[in-house]
N, CA, C and O atoms as a DFTB+ gen file, in Angstrom:
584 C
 N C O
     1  1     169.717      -6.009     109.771
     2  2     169.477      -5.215     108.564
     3  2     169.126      -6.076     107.369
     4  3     168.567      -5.591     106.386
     5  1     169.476      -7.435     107.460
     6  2     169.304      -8.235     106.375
     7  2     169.079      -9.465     106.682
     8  3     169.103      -9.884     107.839
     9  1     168.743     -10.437     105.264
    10  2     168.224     -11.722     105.480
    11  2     168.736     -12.940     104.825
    12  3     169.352     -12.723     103.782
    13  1     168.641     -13.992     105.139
    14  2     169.097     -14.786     103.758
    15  2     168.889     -16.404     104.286
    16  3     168.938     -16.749     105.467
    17  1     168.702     -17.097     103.393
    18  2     168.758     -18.599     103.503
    19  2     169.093     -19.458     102.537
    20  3     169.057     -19.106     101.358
    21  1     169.433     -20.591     102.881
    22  2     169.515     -21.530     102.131
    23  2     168.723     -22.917     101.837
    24  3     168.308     -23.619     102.758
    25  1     168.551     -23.250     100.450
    26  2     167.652     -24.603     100.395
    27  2     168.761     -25.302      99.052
    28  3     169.239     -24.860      98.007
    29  1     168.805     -26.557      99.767
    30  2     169.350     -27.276      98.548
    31  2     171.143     -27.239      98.305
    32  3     172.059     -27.766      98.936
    33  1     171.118     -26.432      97.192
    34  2     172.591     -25.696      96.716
    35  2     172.089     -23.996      96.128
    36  3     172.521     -23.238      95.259
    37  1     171.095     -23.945      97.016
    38  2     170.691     -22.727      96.328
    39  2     170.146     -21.685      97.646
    40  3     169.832     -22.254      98.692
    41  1     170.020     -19.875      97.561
    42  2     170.618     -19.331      98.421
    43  2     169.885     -17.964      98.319
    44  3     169.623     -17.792      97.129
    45  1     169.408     -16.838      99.129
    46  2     169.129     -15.467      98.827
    47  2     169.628     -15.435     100.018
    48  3     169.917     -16.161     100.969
    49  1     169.644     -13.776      99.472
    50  2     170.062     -12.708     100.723
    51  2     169.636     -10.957     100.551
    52  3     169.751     -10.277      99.532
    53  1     169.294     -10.672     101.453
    54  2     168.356      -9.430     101.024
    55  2     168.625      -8.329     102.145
    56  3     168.986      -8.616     103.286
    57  1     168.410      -7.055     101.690
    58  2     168.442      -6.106     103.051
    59  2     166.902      -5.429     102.764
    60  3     166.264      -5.061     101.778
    61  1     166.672      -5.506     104.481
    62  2     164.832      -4.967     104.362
    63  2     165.334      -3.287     104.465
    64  3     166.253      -2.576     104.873
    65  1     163.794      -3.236     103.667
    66  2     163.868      -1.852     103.580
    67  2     163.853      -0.745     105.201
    68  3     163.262      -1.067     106.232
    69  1     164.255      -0.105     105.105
    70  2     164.360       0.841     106.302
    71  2     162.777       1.292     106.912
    72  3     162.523       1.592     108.079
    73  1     162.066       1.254     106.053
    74  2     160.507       1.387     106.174
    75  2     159.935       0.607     106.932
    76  3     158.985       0.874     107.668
    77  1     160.864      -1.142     106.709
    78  2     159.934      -2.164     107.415
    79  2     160.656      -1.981     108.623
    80  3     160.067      -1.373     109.516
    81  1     161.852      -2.398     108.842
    82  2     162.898      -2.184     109.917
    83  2     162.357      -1.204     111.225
    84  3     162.465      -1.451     112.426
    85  1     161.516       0.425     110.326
    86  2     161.211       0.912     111.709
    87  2     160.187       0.455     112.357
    88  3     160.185       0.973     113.474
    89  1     159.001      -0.511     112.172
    90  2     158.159      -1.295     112.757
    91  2     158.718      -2.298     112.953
    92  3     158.025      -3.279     112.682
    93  1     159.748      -2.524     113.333
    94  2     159.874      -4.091     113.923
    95  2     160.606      -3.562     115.336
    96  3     161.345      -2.585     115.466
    97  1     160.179      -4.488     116.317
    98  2     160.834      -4.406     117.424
    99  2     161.467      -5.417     118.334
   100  3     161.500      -5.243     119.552
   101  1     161.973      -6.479     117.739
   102  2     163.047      -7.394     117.778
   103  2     163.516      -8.295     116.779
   104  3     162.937      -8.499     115.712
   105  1     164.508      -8.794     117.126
   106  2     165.205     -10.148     116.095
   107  2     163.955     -11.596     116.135
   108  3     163.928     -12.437     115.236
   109  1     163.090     -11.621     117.250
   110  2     162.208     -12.552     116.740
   111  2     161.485     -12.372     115.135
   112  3     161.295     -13.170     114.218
   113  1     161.184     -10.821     115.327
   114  2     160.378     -11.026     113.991
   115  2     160.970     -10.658     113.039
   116  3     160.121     -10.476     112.166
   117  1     162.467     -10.308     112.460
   118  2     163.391     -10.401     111.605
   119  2     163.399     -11.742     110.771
   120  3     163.185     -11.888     109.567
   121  1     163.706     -12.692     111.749
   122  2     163.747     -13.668     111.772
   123  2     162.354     -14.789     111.207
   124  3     162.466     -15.674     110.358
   125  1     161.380     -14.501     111.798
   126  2     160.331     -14.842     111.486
   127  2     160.072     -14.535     109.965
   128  3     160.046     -15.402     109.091
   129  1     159.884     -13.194     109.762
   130  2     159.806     -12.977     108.280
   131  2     160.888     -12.861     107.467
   132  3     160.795     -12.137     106.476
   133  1     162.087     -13.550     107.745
   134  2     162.758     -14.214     106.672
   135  2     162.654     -16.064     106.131
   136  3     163.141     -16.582     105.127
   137  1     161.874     -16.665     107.187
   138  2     161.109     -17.749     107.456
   139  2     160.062     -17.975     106.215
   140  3     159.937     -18.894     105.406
   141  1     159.244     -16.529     106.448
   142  2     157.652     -16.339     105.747
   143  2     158.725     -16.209     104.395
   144  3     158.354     -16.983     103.512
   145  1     159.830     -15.508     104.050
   146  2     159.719     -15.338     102.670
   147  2     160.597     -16.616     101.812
   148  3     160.609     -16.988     100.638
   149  1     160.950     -16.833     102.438
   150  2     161.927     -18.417     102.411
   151  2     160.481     -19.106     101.889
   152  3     160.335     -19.004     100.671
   153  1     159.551     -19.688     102.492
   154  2     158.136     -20.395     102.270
   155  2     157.888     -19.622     100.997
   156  3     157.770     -20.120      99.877
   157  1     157.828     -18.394     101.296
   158  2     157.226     -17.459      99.736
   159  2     157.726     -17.762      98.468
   160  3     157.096     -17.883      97.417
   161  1     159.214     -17.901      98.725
   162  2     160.100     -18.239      97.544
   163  2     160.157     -19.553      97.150
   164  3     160.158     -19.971      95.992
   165  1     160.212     -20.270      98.312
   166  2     160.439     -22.106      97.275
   167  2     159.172     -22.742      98.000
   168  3     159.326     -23.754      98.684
   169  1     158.131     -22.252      97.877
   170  2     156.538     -23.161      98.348
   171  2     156.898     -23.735      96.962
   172  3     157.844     -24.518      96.862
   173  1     156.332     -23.449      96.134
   174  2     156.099     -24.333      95.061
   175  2     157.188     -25.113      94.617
   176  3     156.984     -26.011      93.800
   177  1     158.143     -24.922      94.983
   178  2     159.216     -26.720      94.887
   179  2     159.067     -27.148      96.157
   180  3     159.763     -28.159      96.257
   181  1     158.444     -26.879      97.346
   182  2     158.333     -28.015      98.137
   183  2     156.932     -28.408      98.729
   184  3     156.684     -28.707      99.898
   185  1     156.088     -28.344      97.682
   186  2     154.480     -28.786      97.503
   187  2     154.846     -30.241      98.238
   188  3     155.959     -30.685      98.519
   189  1     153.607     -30.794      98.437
   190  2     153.790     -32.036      99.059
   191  2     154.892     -32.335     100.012
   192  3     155.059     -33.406     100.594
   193  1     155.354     -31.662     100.070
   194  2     156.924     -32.110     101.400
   195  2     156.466     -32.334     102.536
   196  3     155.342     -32.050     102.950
   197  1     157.631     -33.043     103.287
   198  2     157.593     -33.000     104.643
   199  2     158.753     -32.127     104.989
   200  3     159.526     -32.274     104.043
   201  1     159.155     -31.498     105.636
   202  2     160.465     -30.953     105.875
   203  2     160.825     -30.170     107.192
   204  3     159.858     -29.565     107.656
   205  1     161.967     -30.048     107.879
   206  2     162.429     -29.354     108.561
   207  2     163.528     -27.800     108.394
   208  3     164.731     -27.570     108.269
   209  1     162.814     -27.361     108.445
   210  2     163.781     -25.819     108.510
   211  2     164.494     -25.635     109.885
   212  3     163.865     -25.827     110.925
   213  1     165.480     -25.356     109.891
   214  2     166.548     -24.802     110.878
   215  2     166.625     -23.201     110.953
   216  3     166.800     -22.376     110.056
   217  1     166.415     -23.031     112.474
   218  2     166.821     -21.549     112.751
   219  2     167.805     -21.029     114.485
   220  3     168.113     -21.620     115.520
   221  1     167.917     -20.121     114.126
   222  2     169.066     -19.885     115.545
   223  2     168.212     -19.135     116.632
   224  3     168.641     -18.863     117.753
   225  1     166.793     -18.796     116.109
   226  2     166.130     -17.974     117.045
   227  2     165.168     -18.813     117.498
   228  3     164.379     -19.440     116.792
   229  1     165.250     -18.825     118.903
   230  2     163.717     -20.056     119.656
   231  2     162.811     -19.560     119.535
   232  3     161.982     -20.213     118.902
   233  1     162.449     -18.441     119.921
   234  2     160.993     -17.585     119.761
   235  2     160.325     -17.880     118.184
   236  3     159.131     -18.064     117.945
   237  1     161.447     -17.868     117.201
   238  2     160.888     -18.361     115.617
   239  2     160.916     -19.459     115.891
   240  3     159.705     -19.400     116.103
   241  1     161.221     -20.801     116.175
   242  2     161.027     -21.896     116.295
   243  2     160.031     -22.105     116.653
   244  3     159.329     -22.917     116.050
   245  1     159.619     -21.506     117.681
   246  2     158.085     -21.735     118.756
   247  2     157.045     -21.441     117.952
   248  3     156.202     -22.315     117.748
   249  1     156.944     -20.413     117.473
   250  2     156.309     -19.698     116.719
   251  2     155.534     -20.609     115.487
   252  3     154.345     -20.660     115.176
   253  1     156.965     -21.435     114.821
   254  2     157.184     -22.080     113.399
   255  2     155.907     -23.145     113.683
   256  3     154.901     -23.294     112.990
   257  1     156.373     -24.008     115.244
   258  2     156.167     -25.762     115.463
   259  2     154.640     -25.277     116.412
   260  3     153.801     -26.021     116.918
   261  1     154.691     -24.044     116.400
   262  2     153.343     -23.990     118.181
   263  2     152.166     -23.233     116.860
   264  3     151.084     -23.814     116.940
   265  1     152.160     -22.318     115.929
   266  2     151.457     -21.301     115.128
   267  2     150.861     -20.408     116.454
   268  3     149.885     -19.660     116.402
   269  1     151.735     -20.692     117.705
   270  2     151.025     -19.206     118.504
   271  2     151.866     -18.154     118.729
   272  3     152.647     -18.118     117.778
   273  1     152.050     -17.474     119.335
   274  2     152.678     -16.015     119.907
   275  2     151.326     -15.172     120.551
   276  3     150.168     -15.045     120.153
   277  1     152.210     -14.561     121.981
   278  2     151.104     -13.618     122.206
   279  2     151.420     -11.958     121.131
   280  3     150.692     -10.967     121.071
   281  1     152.879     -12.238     120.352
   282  2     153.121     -10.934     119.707
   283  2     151.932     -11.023     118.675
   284  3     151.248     -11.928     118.196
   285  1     152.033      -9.306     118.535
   286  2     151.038      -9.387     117.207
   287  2     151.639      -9.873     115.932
   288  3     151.156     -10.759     115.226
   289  1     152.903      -9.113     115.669
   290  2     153.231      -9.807     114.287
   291  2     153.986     -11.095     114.414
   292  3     154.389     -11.523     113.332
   293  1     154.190     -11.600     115.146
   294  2     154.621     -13.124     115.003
   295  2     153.872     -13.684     115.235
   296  3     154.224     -14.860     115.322
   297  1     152.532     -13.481     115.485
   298  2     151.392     -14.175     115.170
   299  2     150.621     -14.352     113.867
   300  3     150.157     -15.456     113.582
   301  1     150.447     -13.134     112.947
   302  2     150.306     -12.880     111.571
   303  2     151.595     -13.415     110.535
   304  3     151.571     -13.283     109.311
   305  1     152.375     -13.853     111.080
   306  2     153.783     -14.542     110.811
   307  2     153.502     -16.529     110.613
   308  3     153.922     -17.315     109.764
   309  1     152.614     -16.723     111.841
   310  2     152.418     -17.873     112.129
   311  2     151.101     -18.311     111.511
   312  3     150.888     -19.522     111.469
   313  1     150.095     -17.385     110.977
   314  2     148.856     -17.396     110.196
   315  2     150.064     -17.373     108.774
   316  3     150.027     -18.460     108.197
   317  1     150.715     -16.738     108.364
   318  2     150.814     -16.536     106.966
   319  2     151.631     -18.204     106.221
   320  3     151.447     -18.657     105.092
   321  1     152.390     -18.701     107.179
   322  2     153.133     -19.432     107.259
   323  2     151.875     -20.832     107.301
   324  3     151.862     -21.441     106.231
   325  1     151.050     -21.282     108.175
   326  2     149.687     -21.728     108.064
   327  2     149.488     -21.684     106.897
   328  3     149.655     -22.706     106.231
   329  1     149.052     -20.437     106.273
   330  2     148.623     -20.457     104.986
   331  2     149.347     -21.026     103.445
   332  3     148.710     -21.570     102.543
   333  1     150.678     -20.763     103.439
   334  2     151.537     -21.515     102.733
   335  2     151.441     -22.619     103.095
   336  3     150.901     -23.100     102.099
   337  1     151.534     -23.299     103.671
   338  2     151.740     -24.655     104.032
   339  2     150.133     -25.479     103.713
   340  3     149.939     -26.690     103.825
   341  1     149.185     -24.513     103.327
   342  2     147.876     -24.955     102.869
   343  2     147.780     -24.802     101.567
   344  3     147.092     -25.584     100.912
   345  1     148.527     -23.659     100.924
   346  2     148.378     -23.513      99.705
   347  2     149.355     -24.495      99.325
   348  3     148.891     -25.446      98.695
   349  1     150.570     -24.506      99.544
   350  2     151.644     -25.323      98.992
   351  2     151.421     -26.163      99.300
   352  3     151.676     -26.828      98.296
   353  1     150.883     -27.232     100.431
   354  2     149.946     -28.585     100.671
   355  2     151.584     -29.382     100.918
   356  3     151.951     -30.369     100.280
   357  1     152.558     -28.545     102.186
   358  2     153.492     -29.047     102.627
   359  2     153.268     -29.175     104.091
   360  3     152.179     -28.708     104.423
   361  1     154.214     -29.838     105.404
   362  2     154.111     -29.923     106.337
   363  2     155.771     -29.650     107.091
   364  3     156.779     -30.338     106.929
   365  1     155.591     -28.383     107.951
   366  2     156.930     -27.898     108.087
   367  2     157.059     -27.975     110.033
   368  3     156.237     -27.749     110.922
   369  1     158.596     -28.431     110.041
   370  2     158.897     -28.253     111.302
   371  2     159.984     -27.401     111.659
   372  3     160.858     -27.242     110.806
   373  1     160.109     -26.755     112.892
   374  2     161.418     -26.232     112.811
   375  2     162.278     -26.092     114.073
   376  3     162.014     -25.486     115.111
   377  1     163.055     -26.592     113.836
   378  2     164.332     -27.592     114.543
   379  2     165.277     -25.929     115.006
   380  3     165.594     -25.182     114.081
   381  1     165.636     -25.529     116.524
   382  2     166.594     -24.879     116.784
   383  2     168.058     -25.433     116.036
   384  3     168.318     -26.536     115.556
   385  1     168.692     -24.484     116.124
   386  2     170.582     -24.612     115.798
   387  2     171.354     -23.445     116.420
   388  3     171.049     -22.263     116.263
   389  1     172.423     -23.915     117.169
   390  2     172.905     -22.611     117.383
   391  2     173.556     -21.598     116.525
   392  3     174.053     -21.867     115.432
   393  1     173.534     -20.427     117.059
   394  2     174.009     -19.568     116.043
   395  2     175.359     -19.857     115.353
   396  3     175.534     -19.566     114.170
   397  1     176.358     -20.464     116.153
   398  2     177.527     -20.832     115.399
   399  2     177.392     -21.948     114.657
   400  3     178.441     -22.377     114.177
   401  1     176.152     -22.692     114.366
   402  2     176.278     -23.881     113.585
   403  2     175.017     -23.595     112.549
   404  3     174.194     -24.422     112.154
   405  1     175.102     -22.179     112.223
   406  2     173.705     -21.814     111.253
   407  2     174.531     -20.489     110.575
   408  3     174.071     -19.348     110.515
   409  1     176.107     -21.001     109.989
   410  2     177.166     -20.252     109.513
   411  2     176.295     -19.466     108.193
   412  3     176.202     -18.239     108.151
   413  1     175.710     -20.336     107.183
   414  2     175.762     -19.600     105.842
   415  2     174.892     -18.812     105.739
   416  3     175.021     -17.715     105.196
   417  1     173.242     -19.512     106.554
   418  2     171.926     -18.474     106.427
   419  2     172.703     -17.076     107.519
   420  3     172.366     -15.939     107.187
   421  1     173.621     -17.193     108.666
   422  2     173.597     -16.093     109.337
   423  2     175.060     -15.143     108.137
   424  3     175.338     -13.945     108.087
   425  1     175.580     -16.160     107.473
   426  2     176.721     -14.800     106.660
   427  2     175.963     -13.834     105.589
   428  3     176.353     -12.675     105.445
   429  1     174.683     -14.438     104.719
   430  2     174.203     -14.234     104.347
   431  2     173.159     -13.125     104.371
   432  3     172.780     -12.432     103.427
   433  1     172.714     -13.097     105.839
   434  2     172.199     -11.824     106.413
   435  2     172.806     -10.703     106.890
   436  3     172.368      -9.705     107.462
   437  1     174.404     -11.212     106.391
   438  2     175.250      -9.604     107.219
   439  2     175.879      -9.155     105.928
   440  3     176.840      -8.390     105.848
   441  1     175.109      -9.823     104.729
   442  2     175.548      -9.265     103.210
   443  2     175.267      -7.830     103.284
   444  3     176.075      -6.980     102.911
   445  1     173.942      -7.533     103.840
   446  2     173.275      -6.554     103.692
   447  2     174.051      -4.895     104.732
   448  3     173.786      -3.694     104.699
   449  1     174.775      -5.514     105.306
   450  2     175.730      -4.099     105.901
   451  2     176.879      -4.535     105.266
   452  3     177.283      -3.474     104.789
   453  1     177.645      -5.348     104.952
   454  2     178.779      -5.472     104.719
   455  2     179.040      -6.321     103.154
   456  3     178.954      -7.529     103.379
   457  1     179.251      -6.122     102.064
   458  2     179.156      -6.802     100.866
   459  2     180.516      -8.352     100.765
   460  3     180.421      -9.343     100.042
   461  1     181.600      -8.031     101.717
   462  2     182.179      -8.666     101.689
   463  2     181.895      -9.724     102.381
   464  3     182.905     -10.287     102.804
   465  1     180.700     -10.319     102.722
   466  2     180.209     -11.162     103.683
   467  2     179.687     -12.075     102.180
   468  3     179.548     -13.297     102.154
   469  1     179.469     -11.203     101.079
   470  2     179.304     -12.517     100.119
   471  2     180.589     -12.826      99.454
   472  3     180.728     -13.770      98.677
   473  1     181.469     -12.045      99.769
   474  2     182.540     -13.513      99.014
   475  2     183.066     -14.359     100.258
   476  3     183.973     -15.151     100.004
   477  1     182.669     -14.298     101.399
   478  2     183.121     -15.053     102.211
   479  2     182.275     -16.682     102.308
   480  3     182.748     -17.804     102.488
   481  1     180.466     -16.095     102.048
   482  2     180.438     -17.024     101.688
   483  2     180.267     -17.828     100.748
   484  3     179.841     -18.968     100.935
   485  1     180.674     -17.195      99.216
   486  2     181.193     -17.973      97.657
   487  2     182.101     -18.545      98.455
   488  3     181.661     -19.650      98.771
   489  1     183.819     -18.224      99.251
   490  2     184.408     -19.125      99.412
   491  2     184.045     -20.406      99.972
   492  3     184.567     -21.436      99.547
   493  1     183.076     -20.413     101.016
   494  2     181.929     -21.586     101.398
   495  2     181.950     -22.844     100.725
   496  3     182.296     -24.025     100.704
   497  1     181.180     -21.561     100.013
   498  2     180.291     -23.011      99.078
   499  2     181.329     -23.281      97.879
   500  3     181.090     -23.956      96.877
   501  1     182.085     -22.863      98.073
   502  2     183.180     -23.547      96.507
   503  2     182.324     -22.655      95.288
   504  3     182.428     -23.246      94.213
   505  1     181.517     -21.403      95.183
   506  2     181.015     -21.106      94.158
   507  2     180.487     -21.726      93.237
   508  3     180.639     -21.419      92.055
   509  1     179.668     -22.854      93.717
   510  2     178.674     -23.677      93.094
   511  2     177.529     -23.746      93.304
   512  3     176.999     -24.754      92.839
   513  1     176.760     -22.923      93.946
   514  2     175.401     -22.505      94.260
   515  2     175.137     -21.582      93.527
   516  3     175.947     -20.871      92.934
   517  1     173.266     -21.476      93.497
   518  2     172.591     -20.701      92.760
   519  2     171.847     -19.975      93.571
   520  3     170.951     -20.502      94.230
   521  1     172.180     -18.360      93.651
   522  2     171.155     -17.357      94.332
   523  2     169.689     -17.229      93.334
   524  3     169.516     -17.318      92.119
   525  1     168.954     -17.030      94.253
   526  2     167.906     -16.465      93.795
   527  2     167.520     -15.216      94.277
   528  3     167.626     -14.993      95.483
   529  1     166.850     -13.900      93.098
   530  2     166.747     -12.902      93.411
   531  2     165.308     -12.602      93.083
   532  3     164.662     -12.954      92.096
   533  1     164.897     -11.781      94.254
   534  2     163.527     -11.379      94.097
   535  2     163.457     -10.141      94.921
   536  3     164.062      -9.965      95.979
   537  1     162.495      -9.133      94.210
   538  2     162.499      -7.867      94.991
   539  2     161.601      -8.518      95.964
   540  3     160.735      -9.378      95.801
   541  1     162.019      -7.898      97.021
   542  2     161.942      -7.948      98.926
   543  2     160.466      -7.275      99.032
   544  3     159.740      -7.816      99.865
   545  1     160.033      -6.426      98.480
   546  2     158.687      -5.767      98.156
   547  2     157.660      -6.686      98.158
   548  3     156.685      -6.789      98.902
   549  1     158.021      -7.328      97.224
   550  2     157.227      -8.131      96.350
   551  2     156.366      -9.899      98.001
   552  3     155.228     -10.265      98.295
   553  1     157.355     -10.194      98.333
   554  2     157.330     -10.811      99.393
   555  2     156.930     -10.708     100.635
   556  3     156.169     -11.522     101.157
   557  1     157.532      -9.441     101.362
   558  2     157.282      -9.021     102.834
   559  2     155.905      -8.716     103.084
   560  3     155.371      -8.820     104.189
   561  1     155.482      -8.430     102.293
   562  2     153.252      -8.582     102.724
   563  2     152.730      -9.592     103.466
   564  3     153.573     -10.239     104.088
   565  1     151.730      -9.886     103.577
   566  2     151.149     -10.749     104.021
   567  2     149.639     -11.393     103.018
   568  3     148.860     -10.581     102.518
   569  1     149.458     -12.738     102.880
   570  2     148.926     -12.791     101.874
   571  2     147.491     -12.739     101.969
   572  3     146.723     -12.599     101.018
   573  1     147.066     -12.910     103.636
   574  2     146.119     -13.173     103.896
   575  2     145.666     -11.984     105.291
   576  3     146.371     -11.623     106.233
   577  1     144.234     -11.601     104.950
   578  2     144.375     -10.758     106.098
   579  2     143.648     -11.059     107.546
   580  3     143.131     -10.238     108.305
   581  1     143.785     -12.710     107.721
   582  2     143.100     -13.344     108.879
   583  2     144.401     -13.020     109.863
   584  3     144.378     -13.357     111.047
């Protein structure tokens, strides 16, 4: 039902709208396009980078490090993601983790059914991180229509 990640000391978490939710038809592409909006949100602080992102789903990994899929939208996932990484003029890899060792991005995504999943993880982080908020609208598109 929801999403969230972390970069830095800093953090979102979002619930997709019910609209997008009924076109999706697995946790690959949940996953995937919380990836795409993660890139959406901090491309421009990590222009020029090299970097590795961590995720708990292989199919998004494959997806991230291969830019193929025979799915349709984790393929338009893997073009959009391409495209950030051209506009933002970064170079991204992405490294599996298991789900029990990918604690804060996965508490973060169960904000969105359960609210008490964010003070569990303020207790985390010692309440020294900075969320960032952005309507979910605004993001979940696609920027390009190759």
């Amino acid at each position: 039902k929801g999403g969230g990640g972390t970069f830095g000391k800093r953090y979102f978490a979002f619930k997709f709208p019910e609209r997008f939710l009924q076109g999706i038809s697995g946790i690959s592409q949940l996953e995937a396009t919380v990836v795409v909006i993660a890139l959406k949100l901090w491309g421009p602080e990590l222009q020029g980078m090299r970097f590795t992102i961590h995720c708990d789903n292989e199919a998004t990994v494959y997806v991230v490090n291969s830019g193929l899929s025979s799915e349709e939208y984790l393929q338009k996932c893997a073009r959009e993601i391409a495209f950030l990484a051209c506009k933002f003029q970064f170079e991204l890899k992405a490294r599996h983790i298991a789900g029990v060792n990918n604690r804060l991005p996965d508490i973060l995504s169960r904000c969105a059914i359960d609210e008490s999943f964010m003070a569990k993880f303020l207790n985390l982080t010692g309440h020294s991180w900075t969320r960032d908020y952005f309507d979910v609208d605004d993001l979940l598109g696609f920027s390009s229509p190759w």
